[in-house]
mmCIF file of C-alpha atoms and ligand atoms in Angstrom:
data_model
loop_
_atom_site.group_PDB
_atom_site.id
_atom_site.type_symbol
_atom_site.label_atom_id
_atom_site.label_comp_id
_atom_site.label_asym_id
_atom_site.label_seq_id
_atom_site.Cartn_x
_atom_site.Cartn_y
_atom_site.Cartn_z
ATOM 1 C CA UNK A 512 44.176 -7.913 199.270
ATOM 2 C CA UNK A 513 43.866 -4.004 200.102
ATOM 3 C CA UNK A 514 40.798 -3.137 201.996
ATOM 4 C CA UNK A 515 38.540 -1.321 199.063
ATOM 5 C CA UNK A 516 37.458 1.289 201.918
ATOM 6 C CA UNK A 517 40.419 1.992 204.193
ATOM 7 C CA UNK A 518 43.238 0.540 202.163
ATOM 8 C CA UNK A 519 44.447 -1.639 204.862
ATOM 9 C CA UNK A 520 46.383 -4.626 203.927
ATOM 10 C CA UNK A 521 44.985 -7.153 206.276
ATOM 11 C CA UNK A 522 41.658 -8.867 206.278
ATOM 12 C CA UNK A 523 40.536 -12.219 207.287
ATOM 13 C CA UNK A 524 38.007 -14.618 205.172
ATOM 14 C CA UNK A 525 34.861 -15.256 206.665
ATOM 15 C CA UNK A 526 33.416 -17.612 203.633
ATOM 16 C CA UNK A 527 35.046 -19.170 200.601
ATOM 17 C CA UNK A 528 33.802 -21.075 198.111
ATOM 18 C CA UNK A 529 34.323 -21.882 194.189
ATOM 19 C CA UNK A 530 32.034 -19.859 191.578
ATOM 20 C CA UNK A 531 29.534 -21.771 189.672
ATOM 21 C CA UNK A 532 31.425 -22.418 186.816
ATOM 22 C CA UNK A 533 34.609 -23.740 189.472
ATOM 23 C CA UNK A 534 37.382 -22.025 188.123
ATOM 24 C CA UNK A 535 37.338 -19.069 190.594
ATOM 25 C CA UNK A 536 36.908 -19.238 194.286
ATOM 26 C CA UNK A 537 34.845 -16.201 195.926
ATOM 27 C CA UNK A 538 35.861 -15.095 199.368
ATOM 28 C CA UNK A 539 34.107 -12.895 201.618
ATOM 29 C CA UNK A 540 36.309 -10.904 203.844
ATOM 30 C CA UNK A 541 36.563 -8.416 206.714
ATOM 31 C CA UNK A 542 39.033 -5.947 207.118
ATOM 32 C CA UNK A 543 41.214 -6.165 210.412
ATOM 33 C CA UNK A 544 41.158 -2.673 210.805
ATOM 34 C CA UNK A 545 37.570 -0.899 209.891
ATOM 35 C CA UNK A 546 36.041 -4.296 209.898
ATOM 36 C CA UNK A 547 34.098 -3.745 206.570
ATOM 37 C CA UNK A 548 33.385 -6.456 204.259
ATOM 38 C CA UNK A 549 34.457 -7.267 200.525
ATOM 39 C CA UNK A 550 34.381 -9.515 198.417
ATOM 40 C CA UNK A 551 37.399 -10.989 196.301
ATOM 41 C CA UNK A 552 37.482 -13.476 193.125
ATOM 42 C CA UNK A 553 40.490 -15.509 192.897
ATOM 43 C CA UNK A 554 41.561 -17.526 190.017
ATOM 44 C CA UNK A 555 42.840 -21.243 191.050
ATOM 45 C CA UNK A 556 46.550 -21.708 190.676
ATOM 46 C CA UNK A 557 46.713 -24.618 187.852
ATOM 47 C CA UNK A 558 50.730 -24.572 187.447
ATOM 48 C CA UNK A 559 51.336 -28.407 187.788
ATOM 49 C CA UNK A 560 54.025 -29.757 190.513
ATOM 50 C CA UNK A 561 56.520 -31.704 188.497
ATOM 51 C CA UNK A 562 58.292 -34.484 190.844
ATOM 52 C CA UNK A 563 61.695 -35.619 190.229
ATOM 53 C CA UNK A 564 61.993 -39.121 190.551
ATOM 54 C CA UNK A 565 65.528 -41.073 191.631
ATOM 55 C CA UNK A 566 66.365 -41.600 188.302
ATOM 56 C CA UNK A 567 65.811 -37.802 187.520
ATOM 57 C CA UNK A 568 62.957 -38.391 185.524
ATOM 58 C CA UNK A 569 60.038 -36.261 185.800
ATOM 59 C CA UNK A 570 56.283 -36.716 186.220
ATOM 60 C CA UNK A 571 53.426 -34.474 187.284
ATOM 61 C CA UNK A 572 52.542 -34.613 190.730
ATOM 62 C CA UNK A 573 49.524 -37.160 191.259
ATOM 63 C CA UNK A 574 47.842 -37.015 194.545
ATOM 64 C CA UNK A 575 45.957 -40.113 194.235
ATOM 65 C CA UNK A 576 49.172 -42.120 194.246
ATOM 66 C CA UNK A 577 50.577 -40.655 197.168
ATOM 67 C CA UNK A 578 47.215 -41.329 198.472
ATOM 68 C CA UNK A 579 47.495 -44.687 197.458
ATOM 69 C CA UNK A 580 50.984 -44.924 198.964
ATOM 70 C CA UNK A 581 49.628 -43.959 202.312
ATOM 71 C CA UNK A 582 46.533 -46.324 202.158
ATOM 72 C CA UNK A 583 49.152 -49.227 201.576
ATOM 73 C CA UNK A 584 50.987 -47.898 204.697
ATOM 74 C CA UNK A 585 48.036 -47.881 206.746
ATOM 75 C CA UNK A 586 46.494 -51.038 205.886
ATOM 76 C CA UNK A 587 44.855 -52.675 209.214
ATOM 77 C CA UNK A 588 45.398 -49.708 211.017
ATOM 78 C CA UNK A 589 42.815 -47.289 212.663
ATOM 79 C CA UNK A 590 43.596 -44.564 210.351
ATOM 80 C CA UNK A 591 40.594 -43.292 208.512
ATOM 81 C CA UNK A 592 40.779 -42.265 204.812
ATOM 82 C CA UNK A 593 39.249 -38.616 205.632
ATOM 83 C CA UNK A 594 42.394 -38.425 207.815
ATOM 84 C CA UNK A 595 44.823 -39.569 204.858
ATOM 85 C CA UNK A 596 43.478 -37.388 202.417
ATOM 86 C CA UNK A 597 43.838 -34.424 204.771
ATOM 87 C CA UNK A 598 47.396 -35.033 205.135
ATOM 88 C CA UNK A 599 47.522 -35.055 201.139
ATOM 89 C CA UNK A 600 45.917 -31.994 201.024
ATOM 90 C CA UNK A 601 48.269 -30.551 203.438
ATOM 91 C CA UNK A 602 51.291 -32.098 201.508
ATOM 92 C CA UNK A 603 50.003 -30.589 198.039
ATOM 93 C CA UNK A 604 49.208 -27.029 199.804
ATOM 94 C CA UNK A 605 52.953 -27.046 200.813
ATOM 95 C CA UNK A 606 54.262 -27.738 197.410
ATOM 96 C CA UNK A 607 51.825 -25.335 195.817
ATOM 97 C CA UNK A 608 52.948 -22.609 198.038
ATOM 98 C CA UNK A 609 56.903 -23.398 197.526
ATOM 99 C CA UNK A 610 58.345 -21.617 194.725
ATOM 100 C CA UNK A 611 59.962 -24.494 193.350
ATOM 101 C CA UNK A 612 57.756 -25.938 190.445
ATOM 102 C CA UNK A 613 59.977 -29.049 190.220
ATOM 103 C CA UNK A 614 60.509 -31.008 193.918
ATOM 104 C CA UNK A 615 62.089 -34.474 194.431
ATOM 105 C CA UNK A 616 60.105 -37.216 195.332
ATOM 106 C CA UNK A 617 62.035 -37.736 197.985
ATOM 107 C CA UNK A 618 60.717 -34.362 199.853
ATOM 108 C CA UNK A 619 57.084 -35.507 199.607
ATOM 109 C CA UNK A 620 58.047 -38.930 200.964
ATOM 110 C CA UNK A 621 59.418 -36.873 203.972
ATOM 111 C CA UNK A 622 56.411 -34.712 204.333
ATOM 112 C CA UNK A 623 54.765 -37.782 204.320
ATOM 113 C CA UNK A 624 57.023 -39.315 206.857
ATOM 114 C CA UNK A 625 56.593 -36.431 209.189
ATOM 115 C CA UNK A 626 52.926 -36.456 208.933
ATOM 116 C CA UNK A 627 52.307 -40.165 209.491
ATOM 117 C CA UNK A 628 54.691 -40.069 212.685
ATOM 118 C CA UNK A 629 52.009 -38.152 214.241
ATOM 119 C CA UNK A 630 49.118 -40.358 213.083
ATOM 120 C CA UNK A 631 50.259 -44.030 213.560
ATOM 121 C CA UNK A 632 53.577 -45.268 214.101
ATOM 122 C CA UNK A 633 53.092 -48.634 212.176
ATOM 123 C CA UNK A 634 52.175 -46.680 209.166
ATOM 124 C CA UNK A 635 55.024 -44.587 209.553
ATOM 125 C CA UNK A 636 57.485 -47.069 209.776
ATOM 126 C CA UNK A 637 55.657 -49.025 206.731
ATOM 127 C CA UNK A 638 55.725 -46.290 204.706
ATOM 128 C CA UNK A 639 59.379 -45.258 205.660
ATOM 129 C CA UNK A 640 61.001 -48.632 205.128
ATOM 130 C CA UNK A 641 59.184 -48.272 201.340
ATOM 131 C CA UNK A 642 59.971 -44.642 200.653
ATOM 132 C CA UNK A 643 63.352 -44.263 202.458
ATOM 133 C CA UNK A 644 64.602 -47.638 201.242
ATOM 134 C CA UNK A 645 66.400 -48.608 203.886
ATOM 135 C CA UNK A 646 69.632 -49.769 203.014
ATOM 136 C CA UNK A 647 70.375 -52.152 205.646
ATOM 137 C CA UNK A 648 68.224 -53.602 208.718
ATOM 138 C CA UNK A 649 70.388 -51.573 210.831
ATOM 139 C CA UNK A 650 69.249 -48.272 209.484
ATOM 140 C CA UNK A 651 65.705 -49.716 210.013
ATOM 141 C CA UNK A 652 66.578 -50.709 213.545
ATOM 142 C CA UNK A 653 67.939 -47.209 214.289
ATOM 143 C CA UNK A 654 64.589 -45.563 212.945
ATOM 144 C CA UNK A 655 62.429 -48.037 215.087
ATOM 145 C CA UNK A 656 64.463 -47.268 218.092
ATOM 146 C CA UNK A 657 64.269 -43.305 217.443
ATOM 147 C CA UNK A 658 60.617 -43.926 217.588
ATOM 148 C CA UNK A 659 60.327 -45.950 221.022
ATOM 149 C CA UNK A 660 62.975 -43.357 222.740
ATOM 150 C CA UNK A 661 60.580 -40.191 221.487
ATOM 151 C CA UNK A 662 57.708 -41.881 223.120
HETATM 152 ZN ZN1 ZN B 994 39.141 -1.436 205.895
#
């Protein structure tokens, strides 16, 4: 986003809010060179992300489904729903930022596991056991051992 005053290409966002119609985001930016402020309007990208499932069928990415999966893994664990919503936001952003419009469901599972690992170990193992569908008890134990060792 070029500065309209000096043409410098880098600026920082100092305020960001949706327009009244909610279809565009109004951003106040400050040029990193001349420090003048300007406003940009950005259109929210609505290209859907398509998830390729194991059986190769396609489905539109559904953040609620991911959130539900995380909630299930975190049942009776000290993890707030805010934390999980943030995880879903982060994963959705990662998917939006990737150039692929089609992503395998296993990739989303991997992202989610990486995040859960740092939040709650029990939830991580529960989630991993569903997503990774451990072939046998040994694989599952390997994963557990890795966790214990990484402490
Ligand atoms: Zn400038």
